[in-house]
Coordinates of N, CA and C in Angstrom, one line a residue:
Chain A
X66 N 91.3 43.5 24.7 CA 92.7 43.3 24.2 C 93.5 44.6 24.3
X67 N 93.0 45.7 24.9 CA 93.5 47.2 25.1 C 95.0 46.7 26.0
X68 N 95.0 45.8 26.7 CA 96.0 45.9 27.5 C 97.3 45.2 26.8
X69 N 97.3 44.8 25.8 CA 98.4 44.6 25.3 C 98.6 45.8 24.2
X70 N 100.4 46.5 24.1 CA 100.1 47.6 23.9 C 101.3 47.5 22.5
X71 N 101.0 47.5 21.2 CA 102.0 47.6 20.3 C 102.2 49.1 19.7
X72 N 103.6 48.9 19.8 CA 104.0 50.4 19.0 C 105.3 50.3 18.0
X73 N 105.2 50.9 16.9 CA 104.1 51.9 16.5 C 102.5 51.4 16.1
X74 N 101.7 52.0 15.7 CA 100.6 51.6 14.7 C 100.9 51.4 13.7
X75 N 101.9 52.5 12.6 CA 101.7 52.4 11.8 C 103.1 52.5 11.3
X76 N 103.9 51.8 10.3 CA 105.3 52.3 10.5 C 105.7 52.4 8.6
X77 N 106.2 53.1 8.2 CA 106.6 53.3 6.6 C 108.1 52.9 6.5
X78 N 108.4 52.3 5.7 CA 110.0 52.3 5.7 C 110.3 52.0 4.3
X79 N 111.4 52.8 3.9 CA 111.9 52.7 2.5 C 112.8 50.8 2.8
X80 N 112.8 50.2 1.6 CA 113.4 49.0 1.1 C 114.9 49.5 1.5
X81 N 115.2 47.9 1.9 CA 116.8 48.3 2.7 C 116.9 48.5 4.0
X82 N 115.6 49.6 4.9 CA 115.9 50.2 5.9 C 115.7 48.9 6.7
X83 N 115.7 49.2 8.4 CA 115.4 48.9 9.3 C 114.2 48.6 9.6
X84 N 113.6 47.4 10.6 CA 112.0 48.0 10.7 C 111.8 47.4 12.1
X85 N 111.5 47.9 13.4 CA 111.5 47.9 14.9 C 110.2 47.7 15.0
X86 N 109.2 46.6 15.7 CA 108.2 46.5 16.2 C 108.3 46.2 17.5
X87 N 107.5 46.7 18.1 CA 107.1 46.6 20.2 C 106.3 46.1 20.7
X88 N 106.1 45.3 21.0 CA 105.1 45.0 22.1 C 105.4 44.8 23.5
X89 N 104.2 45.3 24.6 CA 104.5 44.7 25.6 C 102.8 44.7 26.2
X90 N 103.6 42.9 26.8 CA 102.5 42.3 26.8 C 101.4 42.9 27.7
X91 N 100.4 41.9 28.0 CA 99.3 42.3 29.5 C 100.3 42.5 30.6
X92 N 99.9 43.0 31.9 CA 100.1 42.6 32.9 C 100.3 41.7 33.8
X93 N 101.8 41.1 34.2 CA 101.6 39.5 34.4 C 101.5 38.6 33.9
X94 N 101.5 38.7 32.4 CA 101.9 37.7 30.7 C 103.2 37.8 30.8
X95 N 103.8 36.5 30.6 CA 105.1 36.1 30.1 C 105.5 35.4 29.5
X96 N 104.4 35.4 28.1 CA 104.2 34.8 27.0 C 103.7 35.4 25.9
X97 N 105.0 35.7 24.8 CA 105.0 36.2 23.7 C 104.4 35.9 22.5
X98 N 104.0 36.3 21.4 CA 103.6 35.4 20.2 C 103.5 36.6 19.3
X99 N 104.4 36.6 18.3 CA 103.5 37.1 17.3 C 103.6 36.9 15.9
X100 N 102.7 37.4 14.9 CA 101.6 37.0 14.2 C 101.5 37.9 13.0
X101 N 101.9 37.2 11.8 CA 101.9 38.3 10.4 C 100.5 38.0 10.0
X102 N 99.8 39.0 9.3 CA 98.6 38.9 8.4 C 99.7 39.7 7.3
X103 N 99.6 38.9 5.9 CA 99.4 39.4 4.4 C 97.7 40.3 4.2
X104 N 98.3 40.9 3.3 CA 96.9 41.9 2.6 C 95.7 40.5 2.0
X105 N 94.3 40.2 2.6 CA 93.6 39.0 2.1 C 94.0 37.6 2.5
X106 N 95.0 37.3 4.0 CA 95.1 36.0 4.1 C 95.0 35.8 5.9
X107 N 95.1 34.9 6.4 CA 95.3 34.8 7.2 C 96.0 35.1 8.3
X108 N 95.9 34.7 9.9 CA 97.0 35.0 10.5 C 98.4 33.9 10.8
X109 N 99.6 34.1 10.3 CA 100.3 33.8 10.5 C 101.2 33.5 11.3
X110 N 101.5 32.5 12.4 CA 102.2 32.1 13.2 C 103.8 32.5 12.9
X111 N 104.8 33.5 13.5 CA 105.4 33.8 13.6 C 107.3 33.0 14.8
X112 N 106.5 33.8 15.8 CA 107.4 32.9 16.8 C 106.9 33.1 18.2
X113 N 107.4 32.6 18.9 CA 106.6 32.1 20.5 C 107.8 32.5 21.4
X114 N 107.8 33.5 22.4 CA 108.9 33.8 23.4 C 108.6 33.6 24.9
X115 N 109.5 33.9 25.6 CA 109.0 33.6 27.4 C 110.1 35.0 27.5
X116 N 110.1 35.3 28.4 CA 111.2 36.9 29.0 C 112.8 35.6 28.9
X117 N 113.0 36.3 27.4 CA 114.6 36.4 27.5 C 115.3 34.7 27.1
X118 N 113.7 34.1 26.9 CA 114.1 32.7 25.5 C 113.1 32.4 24.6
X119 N 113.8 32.2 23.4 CA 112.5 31.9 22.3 C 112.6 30.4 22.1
X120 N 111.0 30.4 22.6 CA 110.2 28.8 22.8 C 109.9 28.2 21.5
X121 N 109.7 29.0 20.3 CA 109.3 28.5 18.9 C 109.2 29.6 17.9
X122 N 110.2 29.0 17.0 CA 110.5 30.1 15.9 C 110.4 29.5 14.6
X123 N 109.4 28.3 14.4 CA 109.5 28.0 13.2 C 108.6 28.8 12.2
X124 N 107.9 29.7 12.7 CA 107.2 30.4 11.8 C 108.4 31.7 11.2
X125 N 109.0 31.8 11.8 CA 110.2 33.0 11.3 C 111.0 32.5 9.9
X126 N 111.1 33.8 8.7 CA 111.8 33.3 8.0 C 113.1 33.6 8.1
X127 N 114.0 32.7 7.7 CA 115.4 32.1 7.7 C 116.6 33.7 7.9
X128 N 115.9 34.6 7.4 CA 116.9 35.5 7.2 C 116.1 37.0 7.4
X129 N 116.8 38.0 8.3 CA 116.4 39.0 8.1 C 115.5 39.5 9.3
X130 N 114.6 38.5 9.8 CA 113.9 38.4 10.6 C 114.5 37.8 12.1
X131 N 114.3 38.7 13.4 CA 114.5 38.4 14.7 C 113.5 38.8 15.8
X132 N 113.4 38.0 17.0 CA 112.3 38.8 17.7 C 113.5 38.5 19.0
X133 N 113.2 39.3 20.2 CA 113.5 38.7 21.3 C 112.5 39.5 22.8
X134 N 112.7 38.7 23.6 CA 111.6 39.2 24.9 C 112.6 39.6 26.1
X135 N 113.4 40.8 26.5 CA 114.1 40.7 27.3 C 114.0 41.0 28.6
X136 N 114.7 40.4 29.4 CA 113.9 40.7 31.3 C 113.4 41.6 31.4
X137 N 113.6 42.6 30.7 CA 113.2 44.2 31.3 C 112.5 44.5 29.7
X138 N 111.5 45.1 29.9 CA 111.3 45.9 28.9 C 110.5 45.2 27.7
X139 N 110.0 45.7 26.5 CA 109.1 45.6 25.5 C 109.5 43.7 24.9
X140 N 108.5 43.7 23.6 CA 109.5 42.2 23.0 C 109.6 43.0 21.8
X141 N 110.4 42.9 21.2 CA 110.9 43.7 19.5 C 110.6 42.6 18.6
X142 N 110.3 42.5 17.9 CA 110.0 42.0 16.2 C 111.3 43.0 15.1
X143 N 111.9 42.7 15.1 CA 113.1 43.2 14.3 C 113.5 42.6 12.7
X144 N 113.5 43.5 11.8 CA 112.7 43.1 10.1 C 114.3 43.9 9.5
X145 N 115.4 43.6 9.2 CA 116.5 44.1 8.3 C 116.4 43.9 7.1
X146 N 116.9 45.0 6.1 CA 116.9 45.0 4.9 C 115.1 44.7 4.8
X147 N 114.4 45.8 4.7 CA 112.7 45.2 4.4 C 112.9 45.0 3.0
X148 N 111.8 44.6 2.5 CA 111.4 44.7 1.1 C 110.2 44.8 0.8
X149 N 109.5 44.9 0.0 CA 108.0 45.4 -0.2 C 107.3 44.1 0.2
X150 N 108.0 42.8 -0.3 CA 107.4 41.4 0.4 C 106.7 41.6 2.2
X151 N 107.3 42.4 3.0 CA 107.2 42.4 3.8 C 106.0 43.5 4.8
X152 N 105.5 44.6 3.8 CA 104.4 45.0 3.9 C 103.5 44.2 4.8
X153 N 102.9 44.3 5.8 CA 101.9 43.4 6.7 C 101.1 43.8 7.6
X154 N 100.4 43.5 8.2 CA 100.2 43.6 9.5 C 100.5 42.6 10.9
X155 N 101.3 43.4 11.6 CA 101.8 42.3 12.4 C 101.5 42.4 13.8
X156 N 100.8 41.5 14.2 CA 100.0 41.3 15.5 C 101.4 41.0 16.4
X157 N 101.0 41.2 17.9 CA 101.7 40.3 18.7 C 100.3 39.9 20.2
X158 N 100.6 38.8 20.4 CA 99.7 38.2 21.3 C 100.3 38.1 22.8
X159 N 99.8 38.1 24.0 CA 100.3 37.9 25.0 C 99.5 36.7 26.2
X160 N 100.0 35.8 26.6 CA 99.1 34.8 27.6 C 100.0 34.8 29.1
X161 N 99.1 34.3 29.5 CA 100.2 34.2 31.7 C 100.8 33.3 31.5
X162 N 100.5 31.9 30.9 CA 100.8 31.1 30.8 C 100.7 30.3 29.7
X163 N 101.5 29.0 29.7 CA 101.2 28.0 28.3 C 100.5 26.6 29.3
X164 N 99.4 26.5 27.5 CA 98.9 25.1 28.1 C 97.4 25.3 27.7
X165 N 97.1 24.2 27.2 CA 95.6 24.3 26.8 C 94.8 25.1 27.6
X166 N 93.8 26.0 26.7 CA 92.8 26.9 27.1 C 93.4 28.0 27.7
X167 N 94.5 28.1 27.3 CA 94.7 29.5 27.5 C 94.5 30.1 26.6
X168 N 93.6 31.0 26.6 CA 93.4 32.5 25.1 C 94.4 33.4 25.6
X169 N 95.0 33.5 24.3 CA 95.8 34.9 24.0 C 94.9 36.1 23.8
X170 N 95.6 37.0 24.2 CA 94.8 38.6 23.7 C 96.4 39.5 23.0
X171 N 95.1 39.4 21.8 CA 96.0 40.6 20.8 C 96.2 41.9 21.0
X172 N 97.2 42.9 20.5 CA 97.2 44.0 20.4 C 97.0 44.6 19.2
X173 N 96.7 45.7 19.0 CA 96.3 46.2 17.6 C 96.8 46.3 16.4
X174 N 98.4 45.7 16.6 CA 98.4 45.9 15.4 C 99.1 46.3 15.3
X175 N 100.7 46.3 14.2 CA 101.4 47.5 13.8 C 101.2 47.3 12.1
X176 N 101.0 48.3 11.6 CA 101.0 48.0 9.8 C 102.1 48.7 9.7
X177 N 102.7 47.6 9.0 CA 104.3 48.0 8.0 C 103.8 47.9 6.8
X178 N 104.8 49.7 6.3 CA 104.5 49.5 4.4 C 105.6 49.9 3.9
X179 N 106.1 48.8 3.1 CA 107.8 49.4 2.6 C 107.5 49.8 1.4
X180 N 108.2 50.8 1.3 CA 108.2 51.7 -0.2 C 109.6 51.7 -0.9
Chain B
X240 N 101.4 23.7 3.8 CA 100.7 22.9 4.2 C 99.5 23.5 5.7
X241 N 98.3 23.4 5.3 CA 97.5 23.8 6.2 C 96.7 23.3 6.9
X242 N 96.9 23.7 8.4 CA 96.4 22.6 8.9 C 95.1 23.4 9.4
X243 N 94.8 24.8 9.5 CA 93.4 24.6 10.0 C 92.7 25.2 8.4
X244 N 91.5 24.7 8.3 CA 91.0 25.6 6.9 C 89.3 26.1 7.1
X245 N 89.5 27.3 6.7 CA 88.3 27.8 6.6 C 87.8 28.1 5.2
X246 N 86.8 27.3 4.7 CA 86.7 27.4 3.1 C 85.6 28.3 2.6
X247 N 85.1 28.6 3.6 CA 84.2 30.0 2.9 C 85.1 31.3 3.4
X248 N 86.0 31.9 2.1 CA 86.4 33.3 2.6 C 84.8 34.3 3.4
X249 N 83.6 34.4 2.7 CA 82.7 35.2 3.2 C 81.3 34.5 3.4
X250 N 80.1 35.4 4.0 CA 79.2 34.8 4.1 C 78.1 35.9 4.6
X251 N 77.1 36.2 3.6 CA 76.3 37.3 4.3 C 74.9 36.6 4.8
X252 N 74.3 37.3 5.8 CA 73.1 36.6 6.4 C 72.4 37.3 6.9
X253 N 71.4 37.3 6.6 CA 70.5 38.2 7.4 C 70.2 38.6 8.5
X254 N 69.7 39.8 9.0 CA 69.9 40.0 10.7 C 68.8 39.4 11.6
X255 N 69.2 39.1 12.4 CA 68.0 37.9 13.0 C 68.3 36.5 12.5
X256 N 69.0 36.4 11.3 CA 68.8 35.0 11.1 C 69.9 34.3 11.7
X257 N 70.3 33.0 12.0 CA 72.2 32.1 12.2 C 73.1 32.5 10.8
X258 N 73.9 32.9 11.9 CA 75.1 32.7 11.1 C 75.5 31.1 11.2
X259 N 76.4 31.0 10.7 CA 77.1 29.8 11.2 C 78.7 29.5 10.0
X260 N 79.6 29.6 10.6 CA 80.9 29.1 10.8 C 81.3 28.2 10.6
X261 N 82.4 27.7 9.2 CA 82.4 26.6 9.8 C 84.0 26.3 9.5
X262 N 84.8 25.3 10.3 CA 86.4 25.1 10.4 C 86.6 23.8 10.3
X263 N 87.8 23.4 9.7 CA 88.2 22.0 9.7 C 90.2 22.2 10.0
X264 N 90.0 21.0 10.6 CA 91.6 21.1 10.9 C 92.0 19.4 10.7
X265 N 93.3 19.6 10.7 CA 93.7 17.8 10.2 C 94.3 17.3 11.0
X266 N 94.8 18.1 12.0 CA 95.8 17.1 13.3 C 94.8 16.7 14.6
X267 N 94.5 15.6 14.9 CA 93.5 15.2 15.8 C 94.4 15.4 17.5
X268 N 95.4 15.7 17.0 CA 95.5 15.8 18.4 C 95.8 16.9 19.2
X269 N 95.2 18.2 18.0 CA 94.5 19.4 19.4 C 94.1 19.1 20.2
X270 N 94.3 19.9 21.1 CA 93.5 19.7 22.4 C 92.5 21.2 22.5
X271 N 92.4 21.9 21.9 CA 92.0 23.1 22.5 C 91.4 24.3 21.2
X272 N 90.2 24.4 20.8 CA 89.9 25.2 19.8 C 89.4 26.1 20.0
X273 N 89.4 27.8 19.3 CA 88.8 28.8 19.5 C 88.6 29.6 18.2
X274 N 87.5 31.2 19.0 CA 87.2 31.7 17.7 C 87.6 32.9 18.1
X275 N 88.1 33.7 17.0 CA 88.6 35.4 17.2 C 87.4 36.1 16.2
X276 N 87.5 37.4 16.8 CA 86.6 37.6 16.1 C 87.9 39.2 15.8
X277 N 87.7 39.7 14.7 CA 88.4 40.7 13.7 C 87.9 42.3 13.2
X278 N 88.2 43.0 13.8 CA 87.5 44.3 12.9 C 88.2 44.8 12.5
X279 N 88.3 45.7 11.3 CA 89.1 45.9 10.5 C 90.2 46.7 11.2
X280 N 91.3 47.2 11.1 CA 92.6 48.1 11.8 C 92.5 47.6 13.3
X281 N 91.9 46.3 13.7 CA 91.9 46.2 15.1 C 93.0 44.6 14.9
X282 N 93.2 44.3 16.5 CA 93.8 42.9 16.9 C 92.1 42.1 16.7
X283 N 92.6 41.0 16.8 CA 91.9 39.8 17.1 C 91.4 39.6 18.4
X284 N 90.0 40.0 18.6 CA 89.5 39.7 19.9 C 88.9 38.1 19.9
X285 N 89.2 37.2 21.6 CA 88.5 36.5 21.7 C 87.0 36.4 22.0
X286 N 86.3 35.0 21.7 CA 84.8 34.9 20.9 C 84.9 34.0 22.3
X287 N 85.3 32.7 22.0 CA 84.8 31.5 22.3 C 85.8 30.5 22.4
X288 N 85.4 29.1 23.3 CA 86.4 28.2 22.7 C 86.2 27.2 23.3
X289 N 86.6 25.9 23.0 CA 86.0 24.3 23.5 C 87.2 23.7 23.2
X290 N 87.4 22.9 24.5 CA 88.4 21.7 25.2 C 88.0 20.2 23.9
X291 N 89.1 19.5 23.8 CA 88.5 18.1 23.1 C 87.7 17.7 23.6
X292 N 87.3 17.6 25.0 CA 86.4 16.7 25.3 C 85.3 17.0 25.5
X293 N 84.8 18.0 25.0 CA 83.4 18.6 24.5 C 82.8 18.7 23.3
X294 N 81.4 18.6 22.9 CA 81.2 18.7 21.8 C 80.3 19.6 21.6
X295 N 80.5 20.4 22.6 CA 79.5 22.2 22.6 C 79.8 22.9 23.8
X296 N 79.8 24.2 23.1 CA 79.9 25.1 24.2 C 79.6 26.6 23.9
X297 N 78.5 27.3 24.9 CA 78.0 28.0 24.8 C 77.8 29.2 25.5
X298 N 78.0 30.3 24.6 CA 77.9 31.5 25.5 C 76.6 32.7 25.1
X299 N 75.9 33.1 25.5 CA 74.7 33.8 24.9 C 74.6 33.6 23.2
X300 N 74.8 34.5 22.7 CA 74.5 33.7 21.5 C 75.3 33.6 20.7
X301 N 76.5 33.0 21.4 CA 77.0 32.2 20.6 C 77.4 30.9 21.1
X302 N 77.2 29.7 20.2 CA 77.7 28.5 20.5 C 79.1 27.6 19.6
X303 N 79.9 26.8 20.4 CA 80.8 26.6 19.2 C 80.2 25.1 19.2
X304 N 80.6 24.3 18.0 CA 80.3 23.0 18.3 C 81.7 21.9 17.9
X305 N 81.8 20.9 18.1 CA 83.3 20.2 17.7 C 83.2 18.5 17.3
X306 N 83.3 18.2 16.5 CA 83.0 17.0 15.6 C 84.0 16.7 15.7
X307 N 84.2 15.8 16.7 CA 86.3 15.3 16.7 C 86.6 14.1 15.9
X308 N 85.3 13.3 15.3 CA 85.6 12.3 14.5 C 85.7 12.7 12.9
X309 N 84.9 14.3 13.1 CA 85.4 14.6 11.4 C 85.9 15.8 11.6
X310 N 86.9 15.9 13.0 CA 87.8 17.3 12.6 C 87.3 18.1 12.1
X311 N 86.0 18.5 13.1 CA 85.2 19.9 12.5 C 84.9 21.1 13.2
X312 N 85.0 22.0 13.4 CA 84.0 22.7 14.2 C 83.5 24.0 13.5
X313 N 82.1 24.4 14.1 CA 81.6 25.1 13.7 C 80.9 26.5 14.7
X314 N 80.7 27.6 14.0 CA 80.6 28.6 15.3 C 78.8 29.4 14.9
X315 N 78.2 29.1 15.6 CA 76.9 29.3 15.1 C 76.2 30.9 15.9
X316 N 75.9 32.0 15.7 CA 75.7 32.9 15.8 C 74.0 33.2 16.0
X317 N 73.4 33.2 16.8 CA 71.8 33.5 16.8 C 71.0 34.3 18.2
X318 N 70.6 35.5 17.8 CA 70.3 35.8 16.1 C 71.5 36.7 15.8
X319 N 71.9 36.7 14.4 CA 72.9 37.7 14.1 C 72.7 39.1 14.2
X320 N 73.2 40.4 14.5 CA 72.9 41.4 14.6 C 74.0 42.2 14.1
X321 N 74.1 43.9 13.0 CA 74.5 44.4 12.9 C 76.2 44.2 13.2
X322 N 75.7 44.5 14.4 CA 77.8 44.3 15.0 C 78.6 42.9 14.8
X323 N 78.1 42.3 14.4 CA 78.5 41.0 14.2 C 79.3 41.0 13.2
X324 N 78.9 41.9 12.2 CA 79.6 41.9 11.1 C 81.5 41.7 11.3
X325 N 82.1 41.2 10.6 CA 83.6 41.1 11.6 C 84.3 40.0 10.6
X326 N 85.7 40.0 10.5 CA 86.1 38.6 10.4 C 86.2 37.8 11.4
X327 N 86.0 36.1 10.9 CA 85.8 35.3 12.1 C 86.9 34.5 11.7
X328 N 88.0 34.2 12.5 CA 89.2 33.3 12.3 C 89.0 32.0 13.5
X329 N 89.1 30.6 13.5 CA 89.2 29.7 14.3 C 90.3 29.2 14.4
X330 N 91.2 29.2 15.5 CA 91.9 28.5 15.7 C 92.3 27.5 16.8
X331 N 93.0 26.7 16.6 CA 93.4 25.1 17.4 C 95.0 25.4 18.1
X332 N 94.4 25.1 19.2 CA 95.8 25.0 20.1 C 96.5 23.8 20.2
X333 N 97.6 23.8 19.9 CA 98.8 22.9 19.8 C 99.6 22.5 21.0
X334 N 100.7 22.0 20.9 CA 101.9 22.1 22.3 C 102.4 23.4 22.5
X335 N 102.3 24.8 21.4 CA 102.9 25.7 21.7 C 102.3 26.8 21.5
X336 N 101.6 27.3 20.5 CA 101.0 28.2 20.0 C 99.5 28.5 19.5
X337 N 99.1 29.1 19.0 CA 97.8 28.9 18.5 C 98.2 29.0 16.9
X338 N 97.0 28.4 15.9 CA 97.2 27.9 14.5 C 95.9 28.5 13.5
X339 N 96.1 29.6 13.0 CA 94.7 29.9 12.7 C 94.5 29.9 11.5
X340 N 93.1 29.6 11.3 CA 92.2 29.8 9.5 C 92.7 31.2 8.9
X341 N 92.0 31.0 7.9 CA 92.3 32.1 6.9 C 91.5 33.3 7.1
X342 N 90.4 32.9 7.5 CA 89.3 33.8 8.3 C 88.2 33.8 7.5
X343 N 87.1 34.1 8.2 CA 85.5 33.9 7.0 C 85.1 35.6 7.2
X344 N 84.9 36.5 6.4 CA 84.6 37.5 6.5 C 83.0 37.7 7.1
X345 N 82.1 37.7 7.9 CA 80.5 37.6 7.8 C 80.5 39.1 7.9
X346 N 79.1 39.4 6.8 CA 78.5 40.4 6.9 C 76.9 40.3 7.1
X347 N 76.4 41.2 8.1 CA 75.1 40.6 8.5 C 74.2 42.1 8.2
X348 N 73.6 41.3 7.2 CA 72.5 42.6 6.3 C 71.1 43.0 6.9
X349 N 71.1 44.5 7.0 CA 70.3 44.6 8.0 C 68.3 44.4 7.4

């Protein structure tokens, strides 16, 4: 899963601020996904992109939260006004394509911790 | 509302001995299940995975198995060894995304 590459690792942000997550996918994936774990729970379905449309966003909550995949360049996970609620780890996954049996491969991870 | 569940959070086992995993999900009309395996500050690497229309599948030693009349599957580990130790999350592919458990933590005692 080395080849999908998120950045940062690790990001701190005071309540209120901003919070920018990256990924870009494998090589030749043009299928987005990414994925909150809480501290002790599972992973959580987030939202599903393709380069430059979002395919499923019902795991996103209502406010605050955006992702997008644009022709060029990384897919952003974008988190305004954080709040300590939002502390996580947030995966993003990458596949070539959609459609049974395709496995996604994760990237490592970014941990957000709002203070 | 949850649709895949893994009801053992942990499960220690001895080395050499099966592990074994086990998942339930409630929408029968997956088509497509798998298993990640988890180390801690890492992503979710893929394990394994089985199509509906199988009811095993097997890779050295690991096998997954899939009970589609009681919406089960299970991931059986033999023999367990040291590195195995890991979270194990299973999840079910949908029309869109993947759907995953809560995860079973295994620890495999040496």
């Amino acid at each position: 899963n080395a080849g999908v590459m998120q950045n940062p690792r690790h990001l701190v942000r005071r309540r209120g601020q901003e919070a920018r997550l990256r990924c870009s996918p494998m090589k030749g994936h043009s299928h987005v996904y990414w994925y909150r774990q809480l501290p002790e729970e599972g992973l959580k379905f987030m939202v599903y992109l393709q380069k430059e449309n979002i395919i499923d966003e019902s795991g996103m909550p209502k406010e605050r939260f955006s992702a997008e995949f644009p022709k060029e360049g990384p897919s952003i996970l974008r988190i305004q006004q954080v709040v300590r609620g939002d502390s996580a780890a947030y995966f993003c996954a990458s596949s070539p394509h959609r459609g049974a049996g395709v496995e996604a491969f994760f990237g490592q991870g970014t941990r957000l911790t709002v203070v | 509302d949850q649709q895949v569940k893994q009801n053992s959070p942990s499960l220690s086992v001895q080395e050499g001995r099966i592990s074994i995993l086990n998942c339930d999900y409630t929408n029968s009309m997956f088509d497509y299940f798998l298993w990640y395996k988890k180390y801690p500050a890492e992503g979710p690497t893929f394990l394994i995975s089985i199509s509906s229309i199988k009811d095993k599948n097997e890779d050295g030693r690991f096998t997954v198995f899939l009970n589609k009349s009681a919406k089960h599957l299970s991931l059986h580990i033999v023999p367990s060894q040291p590195g195995d130790s890991a979270v194990y999350f299973c999840a079910v592919q949908g029309a869109q995304k993947l759907v995953f458990g809560q995860g079973t933590r295994l620890t495999i005692n040496p």
